[in-house]
Short mmCIF file of C-alpha atoms in Angstrom, two decimals:
data_model
loop_
_atom_site.label_atom_id
_atom_site.label_comp_id
_atom_site.label_asym_id
_atom_site.label_seq_id
_atom_site.Cartn_x
_atom_site.Cartn_y
_atom_site.Cartn_z
CA ASP A 11 111.34 -185.07 81.28
CA ALA A 12 108.73 -187.84 82.13
CA GLY A 13 109.47 -191.20 81.37
CA VAL A 14 107.46 -194.13 80.39
CA THR A 15 104.34 -193.64 82.58
CA GLN A 16 101.86 -196.59 83.11
CA SER A 17 98.40 -196.98 84.70
CA PRO A 18 97.01 -198.67 86.76
CA THR A 19 99.71 -200.00 88.71
CA HIS A 20 97.95 -203.03 90.41
CA LEU A 21 94.92 -204.28 89.54
CA ILE A 22 92.74 -207.51 90.55
CA LYS A 23 90.25 -209.27 88.08
CA THR A 24 88.34 -212.28 87.60
CA ARG A 25 88.25 -214.95 84.91
CA GLY A 26 86.06 -213.82 82.02
CA GLN A 27 86.38 -210.06 82.82
CA GLN A 28 88.20 -207.35 80.61
CA VAL A 29 90.65 -205.53 81.25
CA THR A 30 92.49 -202.18 79.75
CA LEU A 31 95.98 -200.99 80.63
CA ARG A 32 97.28 -197.58 79.64
CA CYS A 33 100.65 -196.18 78.88
CA SER A 34 102.09 -192.77 77.79
CA PRO A 35 105.33 -193.12 76.04
CA LYS A 36 108.66 -190.98 76.97
CA SER A 37 108.19 -187.22 75.59
CA GLY A 38 109.70 -187.05 71.94
CA HIS A 39 108.92 -190.91 71.22
CA ASP A 40 106.48 -192.29 68.98
CA THR A 41 106.60 -196.07 69.03
CA VAL A 42 104.85 -198.23 71.86
CA SER A 43 105.56 -201.57 72.55
CA TRP A 44 103.62 -203.72 74.72
CA TYR A 45 105.43 -206.82 76.73
CA GLN A 46 103.89 -209.54 79.32
CA GLN A 47 106.39 -210.79 82.08
CA ALA A 48 104.98 -213.63 83.91
CA LEU A 49 106.55 -214.70 87.03
CA GLY A 50 110.50 -215.59 86.61
CA GLN A 51 110.25 -215.19 82.73
CA GLY A 52 111.98 -212.78 80.82
CA PRO A 53 109.32 -209.65 78.79
CA GLN A 54 107.43 -211.50 76.00
CA PHE A 55 106.57 -209.45 72.90
CA ILE A 56 103.04 -208.45 72.63
CA PHE A 57 102.84 -206.07 69.76
CA GLN A 58 103.89 -202.92 68.84
CA TYR A 59 102.17 -199.39 67.55
CA TYR A 60 103.64 -196.50 65.48
CA GLU A 61 101.47 -194.21 63.62
CA GLU A 62 98.34 -195.33 65.27
CA GLU A 63 98.55 -198.74 63.46
CA GLU A 64 99.79 -201.93 64.93
CA ARG A 65 103.04 -202.67 62.95
CA GLN A 66 103.91 -206.15 64.02
CA ARG A 67 102.79 -208.88 66.74
CA GLY A 68 103.95 -211.66 68.89
CA ASN A 69 102.81 -214.91 69.39
CA PHE A 70 99.50 -213.60 71.31
CA PRO A 71 95.83 -214.48 71.05
CA ASP A 72 93.48 -212.08 69.38
CA ARG A 73 91.96 -211.61 72.97
CA PHE A 74 94.77 -208.97 73.43
CA SER A 75 94.47 -206.00 71.48
CA GLY A 76 95.72 -202.61 71.47
CA HIS A 77 95.38 -198.90 70.55
CA GLN A 78 97.55 -195.97 69.68
CA PHE A 79 95.95 -192.57 69.94
CA PRO A 80 97.32 -189.37 68.24
CA ASN A 81 99.26 -188.22 71.17
CA TYR A 82 101.33 -191.31 70.98
CA SER A 83 99.74 -192.91 74.27
CA SER A 84 98.49 -196.51 74.14
CA GLU A 85 96.19 -198.89 75.49
CA LEU A 86 96.42 -202.69 76.13
CA ASN A 87 93.06 -204.46 76.09
CA VAL A 88 92.78 -208.20 77.12
CA ASN A 89 89.18 -209.88 76.89
CA ALA A 90 88.10 -212.72 78.18
CA LEU A 91 90.54 -213.18 81.11
CA LEU A 92 92.28 -216.57 82.06
CA LEU A 93 94.43 -217.31 85.31
CA GLY A 94 97.50 -217.53 83.10
CA ASP A 95 97.14 -213.84 81.87
CA SER A 96 98.17 -212.85 85.49
CA ALA A 97 101.50 -211.18 84.87
CA LEU A 98 103.42 -207.72 84.80
CA TYR A 99 102.49 -206.03 81.59
CA LEU A 100 105.14 -203.71 80.50
CA CYS A 101 105.04 -200.86 78.01
CA ALA A 102 108.17 -199.53 76.36
CA SER A 103 108.68 -196.34 73.97
CA SER A 104 111.16 -195.87 71.28
CA SER A 105 111.59 -193.44 68.39
CA GLY A 106 110.47 -194.82 65.23
CA SER A 107 110.68 -191.47 63.11
CA MET A 108 114.31 -190.63 64.41
CA GLY A 109 115.52 -193.93 64.01
CA TRP A 110 116.37 -196.66 66.42
CA THR A 111 118.79 -195.82 69.05
CA GLY A 112 119.14 -199.65 70.56
CA GLU A 113 117.15 -198.29 73.53
CA LEU A 114 113.73 -199.31 74.80
CA PHE A 115 112.43 -197.35 77.64
CA PHE A 116 110.49 -199.06 79.72
CA GLY A 117 107.65 -198.11 82.49
CA GLU A 118 107.34 -199.87 86.05
CA GLY A 119 104.24 -201.80 84.61
CA SER A 120 100.97 -202.89 85.63
CA ARG A 121 100.63 -205.90 87.65
CA LEU A 122 97.59 -207.89 87.08
CA THR A 123 96.16 -210.71 89.01
CA VAL A 124 93.39 -212.97 87.53
CA LEU A 125 91.16 -214.72 89.98
CA ASP B 10 112.74 -217.56 70.75
CA ALA B 11 115.66 -215.80 72.43
CA LYS B 12 118.95 -216.38 70.50
CA THR B 13 121.38 -216.25 73.45
CA THR B 14 122.27 -218.44 76.19
CA GLN B 15 123.15 -217.16 79.69
CA PRO B 16 123.72 -218.92 83.09
CA THR B 17 120.96 -218.73 85.19
CA SER B 18 122.73 -216.95 88.15
CA MET B 19 125.88 -215.44 89.14
CA ASP B 20 127.43 -213.99 92.57
CA CYS B 21 129.87 -211.13 93.14
CA ALA B 22 131.34 -209.60 96.07
CA GLU B 23 130.70 -205.88 96.11
CA GLY B 24 133.69 -203.64 94.79
CA ARG B 25 134.60 -206.26 92.54
CA ALA B 26 134.18 -206.62 88.81
CA ALA B 27 131.19 -208.54 87.61
CA ASN B 28 131.75 -210.52 84.43
CA LEU B 29 128.34 -211.81 82.88
CA PRO B 30 128.78 -213.94 79.89
CA CYS B 31 126.58 -214.51 76.98
CA ASN B 32 126.39 -216.99 74.34
CA HIS B 33 125.14 -216.34 70.77
CA SER B 34 126.68 -218.60 68.42
CA THR B 35 124.11 -218.24 65.32
CA ILE B 36 124.43 -214.56 65.25
CA SER B 37 124.21 -213.07 61.80
CA GLY B 38 126.47 -210.53 60.65
CA ASN B 39 123.90 -207.68 60.91
CA GLU B 40 122.95 -208.45 64.60
CA TYR B 41 123.82 -206.60 67.41
CA VAL B 42 124.43 -207.32 70.82
CA TYR B 43 122.33 -205.41 73.82
CA TRP B 44 122.46 -206.00 77.15
CA TYR B 45 119.23 -204.85 79.52
CA ARG B 46 119.02 -205.45 83.35
CA GLN B 47 115.85 -205.22 85.45
CA ILE B 48 115.75 -204.69 89.04
CA HIS B 49 113.03 -206.32 91.45
CA SER B 50 109.78 -204.78 90.45
CA GLN B 51 110.98 -202.38 87.93
CA GLY B 52 111.18 -202.47 84.24
CA PRO B 53 114.22 -203.33 82.06
CA GLN B 54 116.94 -200.49 81.73
CA TYR B 55 119.30 -200.17 78.94
CA ILE B 56 122.71 -200.87 79.84
CA ILE B 57 124.63 -201.02 76.52
CA HIS B 58 124.73 -202.54 72.90
CA GLY B 59 127.47 -203.41 70.33
CA LEU B 60 128.32 -204.93 66.98
CA LYS B 61 132.14 -206.08 67.01
CA ASN B 62 133.95 -203.57 69.01
CA ASN B 63 134.46 -203.34 72.24
CA GLU B 64 132.24 -200.67 73.98
CA THR B 65 132.18 -198.61 77.08
CA ASN B 66 130.07 -196.09 78.92
CA GLU B 67 129.42 -194.90 82.28
CA MET B 68 127.49 -198.08 83.49
CA ALA B 69 129.31 -200.90 81.71
CA SER B 70 131.92 -202.46 79.45
CA LEU B 71 130.71 -204.86 76.41
CA ILE B 72 133.62 -207.20 75.25
CA ILE B 73 132.71 -208.88 72.04
CA THR B 74 134.98 -211.79 70.83
CA GLU B 75 136.34 -211.47 67.55
CA ASP B 76 134.00 -214.31 66.11
CA ARG B 77 130.97 -212.87 67.66
CA LYS B 78 129.68 -215.88 69.06
CA SER B 79 129.83 -214.92 72.64
CA SER B 80 130.56 -211.63 74.69
CA THR B 81 130.83 -210.60 78.35
CA LEU B 82 129.26 -207.87 80.17
CA ILE B 83 131.70 -205.87 82.68
CA LEU B 84 130.24 -204.00 85.85
CA PRO B 85 133.75 -202.72 86.97
CA HIS B 86 132.81 -201.92 90.57
CA ALA B 87 129.54 -203.80 91.44
CA THR B 88 127.68 -202.46 94.29
CA LEU B 89 124.34 -203.89 96.10
CA ARG B 90 122.09 -201.72 93.75
CA ASP B 91 123.34 -203.77 90.86
CA THR B 92 121.83 -206.93 91.95
CA ALA B 93 119.40 -207.39 89.03
CA VAL B 94 118.26 -209.58 86.41
CA TYR B 95 120.88 -209.06 83.36
CA TYR B 96 119.40 -209.88 79.75
CA CYS B 97 121.54 -210.37 76.91
CA ILE B 98 119.87 -209.96 73.54
CA VAL B 99 120.79 -210.52 70.10
CA GLU B 100 118.62 -208.30 67.36
CA THR B 101 119.03 -206.36 64.06
CA TYR B 102 119.82 -202.79 64.38
CA GLY B 103 117.74 -200.65 62.77
CA GLY B 104 114.94 -203.25 62.35
CA ALA B 105 111.62 -201.90 61.00
CA THR B 106 109.81 -202.51 64.34
CA ASN B 107 112.50 -201.83 66.98
CA LYS B 108 111.61 -205.08 68.67
CA LEU B 109 113.82 -207.02 71.16
CA ILE B 110 113.24 -210.79 72.48
CA PHE B 111 114.14 -211.07 76.04
CA GLY B 112 115.49 -214.62 77.50
CA THR B 113 115.13 -215.60 80.90
CA GLY B 114 118.43 -213.84 81.63
CA THR B 115 121.13 -213.87 84.50
CA LEU B 116 120.25 -213.22 88.20
CA LEU B 117 123.18 -211.35 89.46
CA ALA B 118 123.57 -210.80 93.23
CA VAL B 119 126.24 -208.40 94.76
CA GLN B 120 126.77 -209.88 98.13
CA PRO B 121 128.17 -207.31 100.61
#
């Protein structure tokens, strides 16, 4: 049973560019959350997708957008990259339709470096 | 903002019990205590959660005080592989969004 998979694992971009990160949730899960983790900090909630819609959003600018596909996989897009966007981006999956079990399953993350 | 306070770091000898404290003095009646850990370069991993009763699973035990204003995560026999950042999180169970707000956690260093 595959867990949460994310791609790419590492990438380097320059300021002003755009980036797309991808996530496949754990089998049986229908809800995907995205977190940003800066060096030395805890993960910060960006937004969550359920039934292909953004259900809740954290305190992140509109440059951060996402999408969920019918197969429950998800993408995180960041436009007009800033140096401060350098971070580990984590995807977490859970079940919205089967009820919250108290457990989020996280992927290994995508390490983004903005130069 | 995170609703919990944890020490920045702790040390523990290998084979001994690791006791990680967490203060959550503003916890409300419908909020649970969750513990996650993050080993270096990996995503966070769920450990345990509880409401008011003590809980135990194959990884750890969770002791919540009677007034629910603090809790302790206990790793009964710490190994080097338990070296990680441990996050204590307070959140509503079964909330509409299954969202968890992380603080900065406690870095537990298990020493040989």
